[in-house]
CSV table of C-alpha atoms in Angstrom, one decimal:
chain,number,residue,atom,x,y,z
A,10,UNK,CA,40.5,68.0,-59.1
A,11,UNK,CA,40.1,64.2,-59.8
A,12,UNK,CA,42.1,61.9,-59.0
A,13,UNK,CA,45.4,61.1,-60.7
A,14,UNK,CA,46.2,58.0,-61.9
A,15,UNK,CA,48.6,55.8,-61.3
A,16,UNK,CA,51.2,55.4,-65.2
A,17,UNK,CA,51.9,51.4,-64.0
A,18,UNK,CA,48.3,50.4,-65.3
A,19,UNK,CA,48.5,46.2,-64.2
A,20,UNK,CA,51.8,45.9,-62.4
A,21,UNK,CA,51.2,47.8,-59.1
A,22,UNK,CA,49.5,45.1,-57.8
A,23,UNK,CA,52.1,42.3,-59.2
A,24,UNK,CA,54.8,44.4,-57.3
A,25,UNK,CA,52.8,45.2,-53.8
A,26,UNK,CA,52.5,41.7,-54.0
A,27,UNK,CA,56.5,40.8,-55.0
A,28,UNK,CA,57.4,42.2,-52.3
A,29,UNK,CA,55.6,40.3,-49.8
A,30,UNK,CA,57.6,36.8,-50.6
A,31,UNK,CA,59.9,35.2,-50.7
A,32,UNK,CA,60.0,33.9,-53.9
A,33,UNK,CA,56.6,35.4,-56.0
A,34,UNK,CA,55.9,33.9,-59.3
A,35,UNK,CA,54.0,35.4,-62.2
A,36,UNK,CA,54.0,33.3,-65.0
A,37,UNK,CA,52.9,34.8,-68.1
A,38,UNK,CA,67.3,35.8,-82.4
A,39,UNK,CA,73.1,42.2,-86.7
A,40,UNK,CA,75.2,39.5,-86.6
A,41,UNK,CA,77.4,37.9,-83.4
A,42,UNK,CA,80.8,35.9,-84.3
A,43,UNK,CA,81.4,33.2,-82.1
A,44,UNK,CA,84.6,31.0,-81.5
A,45,UNK,CA,85.0,28.5,-79.4
A,46,UNK,CA,87.8,27.5,-76.9
A,47,UNK,CA,89.0,24.1,-75.1
A,48,UNK,CA,89.7,24.8,-71.6
A,49,UNK,CA,91.5,21.7,-69.6
A,50,UNK,CA,92.0,21.2,-66.4
A,51,UNK,CA,94.9,21.8,-66.3
A,52,UNK,CA,94.0,25.5,-67.3
A,53,UNK,CA,95.5,24.9,-70.5
A,54,UNK,CA,93.1,26.1,-74.0
A,55,UNK,CA,93.7,23.3,-76.3
A,56,UNK,CA,92.6,24.6,-80.1
A,57,UNK,CA,90.1,27.2,-81.1
A,58,UNK,CA,87.5,25.0,-82.1
A,59,UNK,CA,85.7,27.2,-84.2
A,60,UNK,CA,84.8,30.4,-85.8
A,61,UNK,CA,81.5,31.4,-88.0
A,62,UNK,CA,79.0,33.7,-88.0
A,63,UNK,CA,75.5,34.0,-86.5
A,64,UNK,CA,72.5,34.5,-89.1
A,65,UNK,CA,69.7,35.9,-88.7
A,66,UNK,CA,66.5,33.2,-89.0
A,67,UNK,CA,63.8,34.7,-90.4
A,68,UNK,CA,61.6,33.7,-87.8
A,69,UNK,CA,63.6,34.3,-85.4
A,70,UNK,CA,61.5,38.2,-83.7
A,71,UNK,CA,57.4,38.2,-83.5
A,72,UNK,CA,56.0,39.3,-87.5
A,73,UNK,CA,53.8,41.6,-85.5
A,74,UNK,CA,55.7,44.8,-83.1
A,75,UNK,CA,53.3,46.0,-80.3
A,76,UNK,CA,53.1,50.0,-80.3
A,77,UNK,CA,53.7,51.7,-77.1
A,78,UNK,CA,51.0,53.8,-76.5
A,79,UNK,CA,49.4,55.7,-73.9
A,80,UNK,CA,51.5,53.7,-71.3
A,81,UNK,CA,50.1,50.7,-72.5
A,82,UNK,CA,51.2,47.7,-74.8
A,83,UNK,CA,49.1,46.8,-75.9
A,84,UNK,CA,44.8,46.3,-76.4
A,85,UNK,CA,44.7,42.8,-73.4
A,86,UNK,CA,48.9,43.4,-72.5
A,87,UNK,CA,47.9,45.9,-70.3
A,88,UNK,CA,48.4,43.5,-66.9
A,89,UNK,CA,52.0,43.5,-67.7
A,90,UNK,CA,53.0,47.9,-69.1
A,91,UNK,CA,55.6,48.9,-67.0
A,92,UNK,CA,55.1,52.3,-68.5
A,93,UNK,CA,56.4,54.8,-65.4
A,94,UNK,CA,58.5,52.2,-63.3
A,95,UNK,CA,61.2,53.6,-65.7
A,96,UNK,CA,62.4,56.4,-68.7
A,97,UNK,CA,61.6,55.7,-72.1
A,98,UNK,CA,64.0,57.4,-74.0
A,99,UNK,CA,63.2,58.6,-77.6
A,100,UNK,CA,66.5,60.9,-78.5
A,101,UNK,CA,69.9,61.8,-77.1
A,102,UNK,CA,68.4,64.9,-75.6
A,103,UNK,CA,66.9,63.6,-72.6
A,104,UNK,CA,69.1,60.1,-71.4
A,105,UNK,CA,71.8,61.5,-68.6
A,106,UNK,CA,75.6,61.5,-69.9
A,107,UNK,CA,76.7,59.3,-68.2
A,108,UNK,CA,74.2,56.9,-70.3
A,109,UNK,CA,74.6,58.5,-73.5
A,110,UNK,CA,76.9,56.0,-74.5
A,111,UNK,CA,74.4,53.0,-73.5
A,112,UNK,CA,71.5,54.8,-75.2
A,113,UNK,CA,73.5,55.0,-78.4
A,114,UNK,CA,73.1,50.6,-79.0
A,115,UNK,CA,70.1,50.8,-77.5
A,116,UNK,CA,68.8,48.7,-80.2
A,117,UNK,CA,71.9,46.3,-80.2
A,118,UNK,CA,70.4,45.7,-76.9
A,119,UNK,CA,66.3,45.7,-78.4
A,120,UNK,CA,65.6,45.5,-82.0
A,121,UNK,CA,62.1,46.3,-80.7
A,122,UNK,CA,63.9,49.7,-78.1
A,123,UNK,CA,61.5,52.0,-80.4
A,124,UNK,CA,58.0,49.7,-80.1
A,125,UNK,CA,58.4,50.3,-76.8
A,126,UNK,CA,61.5,48.0,-74.4
A,127,UNK,CA,61.9,49.6,-70.8
A,128,UNK,CA,65.8,49.6,-68.5
A,129,UNK,CA,66.8,51.0,-66.0
A,130,UNK,CA,70.1,52.3,-64.9
A,131,UNK,CA,71.3,48.8,-64.3
A,132,UNK,CA,69.5,47.5,-67.4
A,133,UNK,CA,71.3,50.4,-69.6
A,134,UNK,CA,75.3,48.6,-68.9
A,135,UNK,CA,74.0,44.6,-68.0
A,136,UNK,CA,71.6,43.8,-70.3
A,137,UNK,CA,73.3,41.1,-72.9
A,138,UNK,CA,73.1,42.4,-76.9
A,139,UNK,CA,71.4,40.6,-78.4
A,140,UNK,CA,72.5,39.0,-81.0
A,141,UNK,CA,74.1,37.5,-77.8
A,142,UNK,CA,72.0,35.9,-76.4
A,143,UNK,CA,70.5,34.9,-80.0
A,144,UNK,CA,74.0,33.0,-79.0
A,145,UNK,CA,73.3,31.5,-76.1
A,146,UNK,CA,70.6,30.8,-76.0
A,147,UNK,CA,71.6,28.6,-79.2
A,148,UNK,CA,73.3,26.0,-76.9
A,149,UNK,CA,71.9,26.4,-74.6
A,150,UNK,CA,68.0,24.7,-76.6
A,151,UNK,CA,66.6,21.9,-73.6
A,152,UNK,CA,63.4,21.9,-71.9
A,153,UNK,CA,63.7,24.0,-68.5
A,154,UNK,CA,66.5,27.1,-68.6
A,155,UNK,CA,67.2,29.3,-65.4
A,156,UNK,CA,67.8,33.0,-65.8
A,157,UNK,CA,69.9,33.2,-62.3
A,158,UNK,CA,70.2,37.3,-62.5
A,159,UNK,CA,66.9,38.0,-65.2
A,160,UNK,CA,67.7,42.1,-65.2
A,161,UNK,CA,65.9,43.2,-67.3
A,162,UNK,CA,65.3,40.5,-69.3
A,163,UNK,CA,67.2,40.4,-72.9
A,164,UNK,CA,68.4,37.5,-72.5
A,165,UNK,CA,65.6,35.7,-70.9
A,166,UNK,CA,63.2,36.5,-74.2
A,167,UNK,CA,65.8,35.1,-76.3
A,168,UNK,CA,65.6,31.3,-74.2
A,169,UNK,CA,62.3,32.2,-74.4
A,170,UNK,CA,62.6,30.7,-78.5
A,171,UNK,CA,64.8,28.4,-77.6
A,172,UNK,CA,63.0,26.6,-74.8
A,173,UNK,CA,60.0,24.8,-73.9
A,174,UNK,CA,60.2,27.5,-70.5
A,175,UNK,CA,62.1,29.4,-68.7
A,176,UNK,CA,62.4,31.2,-65.1
A,177,UNK,CA,63.4,34.1,-64.8
A,178,UNK,CA,64.8,36.0,-61.3
A,179,UNK,CA,66.1,38.5,-59.9
A,180,UNK,CA,66.4,40.2,-56.2
A,181,UNK,CA,64.9,44.2,-57.9
A,182,UNK,CA,60.7,43.8,-58.5
A,183,UNK,CA,61.7,47.0,-60.9
A,184,UNK,CA,63.8,45.1,-63.2
A,185,UNK,CA,62.1,42.3,-63.0
A,186,UNK,CA,58.8,44.2,-63.8
A,187,UNK,CA,60.7,46.1,-65.9
A,188,UNK,CA,61.9,42.7,-68.1
A,189,UNK,CA,57.4,41.3,-68.0
A,190,UNK,CA,56.4,44.2,-69.8
A,191,UNK,CA,59.8,43.9,-72.3
A,192,UNK,CA,58.8,40.3,-72.6
A,193,UNK,CA,55.3,41.3,-73.1
A,194,UNK,CA,56.3,43.2,-76.4
A,195,UNK,CA,58.1,40.7,-77.3
A,196,UNK,CA,54.9,38.8,-77.8
A,197,UNK,CA,57.1,35.7,-75.2
A,198,UNK,CA,55.9,36.2,-71.4
A,199,UNK,CA,53.8,33.3,-71.9
A,200,UNK,CA,56.9,30.6,-71.9
A,201,UNK,CA,57.7,32.5,-69.2
A,202,UNK,CA,58.6,32.5,-65.1
A,203,UNK,CA,59.2,35.4,-63.4
A,204,UNK,CA,60.7,35.0,-60.0
A,205,UNK,CA,61.0,37.9,-57.5
A,206,UNK,CA,63.8,36.4,-55.3
A,207,UNK,CA,67.4,35.3,-54.2
A,208,UNK,CA,69.0,33.4,-55.8
A,209,UNK,CA,71.0,31.5,-54.2
A,210,UNK,CA,68.0,31.0,-51.5
A,211,UNK,CA,66.2,29.7,-53.6
A,212,UNK,CA,69.0,27.1,-54.8
A,213,UNK,CA,69.0,26.3,-51.2
A,214,UNK,CA,65.0,25.9,-51.3
A,215,UNK,CA,65.7,23.3,-53.8
A,216,UNK,CA,67.7,21.3,-52.9
A,217,UNK,CA,65.5,21.2,-49.6
A,218,UNK,CA,62.5,20.6,-50.8
A,219,UNK,CA,60.8,16.9,-51.1
A,220,UNK,CA,59.1,17.3,-54.7
A,221,UNK,CA,62.0,18.9,-57.3
A,222,UNK,CA,61.1,20.9,-60.1
A,223,UNK,CA,63.6,19.6,-63.0
A,224,UNK,CA,66.3,22.6,-64.5
A,225,UNK,CA,67.8,21.9,-67.5
A,226,UNK,CA,70.5,25.0,-67.7
A,227,UNK,CA,70.9,27.4,-65.4
A,228,UNK,CA,72.9,30.4,-66.7
A,229,UNK,CA,75.0,32.6,-64.4
A,230,UNK,CA,75.1,36.7,-65.5
A,231,UNK,CA,75.8,37.3,-62.4
A,232,UNK,CA,76.7,40.9,-61.2
A,233,UNK,CA,80.8,41.9,-62.0
A,234,UNK,CA,81.2,44.7,-60.4
A,235,UNK,CA,79.6,47.9,-62.6
A,236,UNK,CA,81.0,49.2,-66.1
A,237,UNK,CA,84.6,49.3,-63.9
A,238,UNK,CA,84.8,45.5,-64.4
A,239,UNK,CA,87.3,45.8,-67.6
A,240,UNK,CA,90.2,47.3,-65.1
A,241,UNK,CA,90.6,43.9,-63.6
A,242,UNK,CA,89.9,42.8,-60.1
A,243,UNK,CA,90.9,44.8,-57.3
A,244,UNK,CA,92.4,43.5,-54.1
A,245,UNK,CA,88.7,44.1,-52.6
A,246,UNK,CA,85.6,42.2,-54.4
A,247,UNK,CA,83.2,45.6,-55.5
A,248,UNK,CA,80.1,45.9,-54.4
A,249,UNK,CA,77.7,43.3,-55.7
A,250,UNK,CA,75.5,45.8,-56.4
A,251,UNK,CA,76.3,46.2,-60.0
A,252,UNK,CA,75.1,43.9,-62.8
A,253,UNK,CA,77.3,42.7,-65.1
A,254,UNK,CA,79.5,45.7,-67.8
A,255,UNK,CA,79.4,45.0,-72.6
A,256,UNK,CA,81.0,48.8,-72.9
A,257,UNK,CA,80.0,49.7,-75.5
A,258,UNK,CA,82.9,49.2,-78.7
A,259,UNK,CA,85.5,52.4,-78.2
A,260,UNK,CA,86.6,50.7,-75.1
A,261,UNK,CA,87.4,48.0,-76.8
A,262,UNK,CA,90.7,49.9,-78.6
A,263,UNK,CA,92.3,50.1,-75.4
A,264,UNK,CA,94.3,47.0,-75.8
A,265,UNK,CA,94.3,44.9,-73.5
A,266,UNK,CA,93.4,44.4,-69.6
A,267,UNK,CA,94.5,43.6,-66.7
A,268,UNK,CA,92.5,40.2,-66.0
A,269,UNK,CA,89.6,40.2,-64.0
A,270,UNK,CA,89.0,37.3,-60.9
A,271,UNK,CA,86.1,35.3,-60.1
A,272,UNK,CA,86.4,36.8,-56.6
A,273,UNK,CA,85.0,40.4,-57.5
A,274,UNK,CA,81.1,38.3,-59.2
A,275,UNK,CA,78.4,38.6,-56.6
A,276,UNK,CA,76.5,38.7,-54.3
A,277,UNK,CA,79.2,35.5,-53.7
A,278,UNK,CA,82.3,34.5,-54.9
A,279,UNK,CA,81.4,33.5,-58.4
A,280,UNK,CA,83.4,30.3,-57.1
A,281,UNK,CA,81.4,29.4,-55.1
A,282,UNK,CA,77.9,30.6,-57.3
A,283,UNK,CA,79.4,27.9,-59.4
A,284,UNK,CA,79.4,25.1,-57.1
A,285,UNK,CA,75.2,26.3,-56.3
A,286,UNK,CA,74.3,26.1,-59.8
A,287,UNK,CA,76.2,22.6,-60.4
A,288,UNK,CA,73.9,20.3,-57.1
A,289,UNK,CA,71.3,21.7,-59.3
A,290,UNK,CA,71.9,20.5,-62.8
A,291,UNK,CA,76.2,19.8,-64.4
A,292,UNK,CA,74.7,22.6,-67.7
A,293,UNK,CA,75.9,25.9,-67.1
A,294,UNK,CA,76.2,28.8,-69.5
A,295,UNK,CA,78.5,31.8,-67.1
A,296,UNK,CA,78.5,34.6,-68.6
A,297,UNK,CA,82.3,36.3,-68.1
A,298,UNK,CA,83.5,39.2,-68.6
A,299,UNK,CA,85.6,39.3,-71.3
A,300,UNK,CA,89.0,39.2,-69.6
A,301,UNK,CA,88.6,36.9,-67.4
A,302,UNK,CA,91.0,34.4,-65.8
A,303,UNK,CA,90.7,31.3,-68.0
A,304,UNK,CA,92.9,29.7,-65.1
A,305,UNK,CA,90.1,30.2,-62.9
A,306,UNK,CA,87.2,28.7,-64.7
A,307,UNK,CA,89.4,25.4,-65.7
A,308,UNK,CA,90.3,25.3,-62.0
A,309,UNK,CA,85.9,24.9,-61.1
A,310,UNK,CA,85.6,21.3,-62.8
A,311,UNK,CA,89.4,20.4,-61.7
A,312,UNK,CA,87.1,21.3,-57.8
A,313,UNK,CA,83.6,19.6,-58.6
A,314,UNK,CA,83.0,16.0,-58.1
A,315,UNK,CA,81.8,12.5,-60.0
A,316,UNK,CA,84.2,13.4,-63.4
A,317,UNK,CA,88.3,13.6,-63.1
A,318,UNK,CA,88.4,11.7,-60.3
A,319,UNK,CA,89.3,8.7,-59.4
A,320,UNK,CA,89.6,7.5,-63.4
A,321,UNK,CA,85.4,6.2,-63.0
A,322,UNK,CA,84.8,8.8,-65.9
A,323,UNK,CA,87.0,10.7,-68.4
A,324,UNK,CA,87.7,14.3,-67.6
A,325,UNK,CA,85.3,17.4,-68.0
A,326,UNK,CA,86.1,19.7,-70.5
A,327,UNK,CA,84.9,23.6,-70.6
A,328,UNK,CA,84.0,25.7,-73.4
A,329,UNK,CA,85.1,29.3,-73.9
A,330,UNK,CA,82.5,30.5,-76.3
A,331,UNK,CA,84.3,34.2,-77.2
A,332,UNK,CA,81.1,37.1,-78.0
A,333,UNK,CA,81.6,39.4,-80.9
A,334,UNK,CA,79.3,42.8,-82.2
A,335,UNK,CA,81.3,43.6,-85.4
A,336,UNK,CA,84.9,43.7,-84.6
A,337,UNK,CA,84.6,44.0,-80.9
A,338,UNK,CA,85.4,41.3,-77.8
A,339,UNK,CA,83.2,42.0,-75.6
A,340,UNK,CA,82.2,38.9,-73.5
A,341,UNK,CA,82.9,35.1,-72.3
A,342,UNK,CA,80.3,32.3,-72.1
A,343,UNK,CA,81.9,29.6,-69.6
A,344,UNK,CA,79.5,26.9,-71.4
A,345,UNK,CA,79.9,23.4,-69.0
A,346,UNK,CA,78.0,20.0,-68.5
A,347,UNK,CA,76.6,18.4,-71.3
A,348,UNK,CA,76.8,21.8,-73.3
A,349,UNK,CA,79.7,21.5,-74.4
A,350,UNK,CA,80.2,19.5,-77.4
A,351,UNK,CA,81.5,15.7,-76.8
A,352,UNK,CA,80.1,15.6,-73.6
A,353,UNK,CA,76.7,15.1,-74.2
A,354,UNK,CA,76.3,12.8,-72.4
A,355,UNK,CA,76.4,14.5,-68.8
A,356,UNK,CA,73.0,16.3,-70.2
A,357,UNK,CA,71.3,14.0,-68.4
A,358,UNK,CA,73.5,13.2,-65.6
């Protein structure tokens, strides 16, 4: 009997090396409605600034799709192949019952899903729908963006279309490998630097480095506490092991939900996480549940030093963007610093 071949192709070496290092580096846009609101440090929402529809750009996606055959992405892309690390479902009968509601929306998550996009279980309920990711990426155009909790790569792929360079980080070598696989399907793997590591440790290392690399924007999409986040924050913070969830549209019709507190964000309190990111750059895009307490969001900038203190600079504003899929509100993206209209001067501050 011949020796059985490993299914994960060129990623076996990537994963083996990644698990030995604290930071392992591998180098390698259906319409979404949005509305913006300015939130002042006082906690009041001043007005609806805009409500528009984002049209799909003709150049938003590669015209050539890579066909998945025999576990391969295509000629020349074998080293990115993560086949075997997560199941690739082609019909609902193959999908575990608790994931079937997400599988029915697979092409909302990845328009190229049928070409071979891979998601682990956490990825199914945490990945940002592609059109929402495209909208956020358009707002975050810059030189270098750090996706601090990249998961299976939905946002990182969108950022690679609008930013010169993307740093995609995750603590899971499996999800990082899946993100790299999915990026290769979209043809953007060469614009993304994949780092296996913890964002908090990375931020400390970056702050203490004598040769600090410039990062223009940090995108925070931290764990929300799993699919149960919609029930609101519990008395104690939920476990940080689960990633943010965007439940299916059927969940959106149940009315008003309890407010979500930043105390339920992981791996640390959402307020502390924000301040860690602000030591890297003032320009933060914070992806949070649609039922997030906006008073807590306004307090983030009130607590941050530099703006709105001693009358030296005008009070900083936060812009809250509602992320819609059709008639369903899915999440909020809170923009800080130079990402806010009228505060562009802060981008280089």
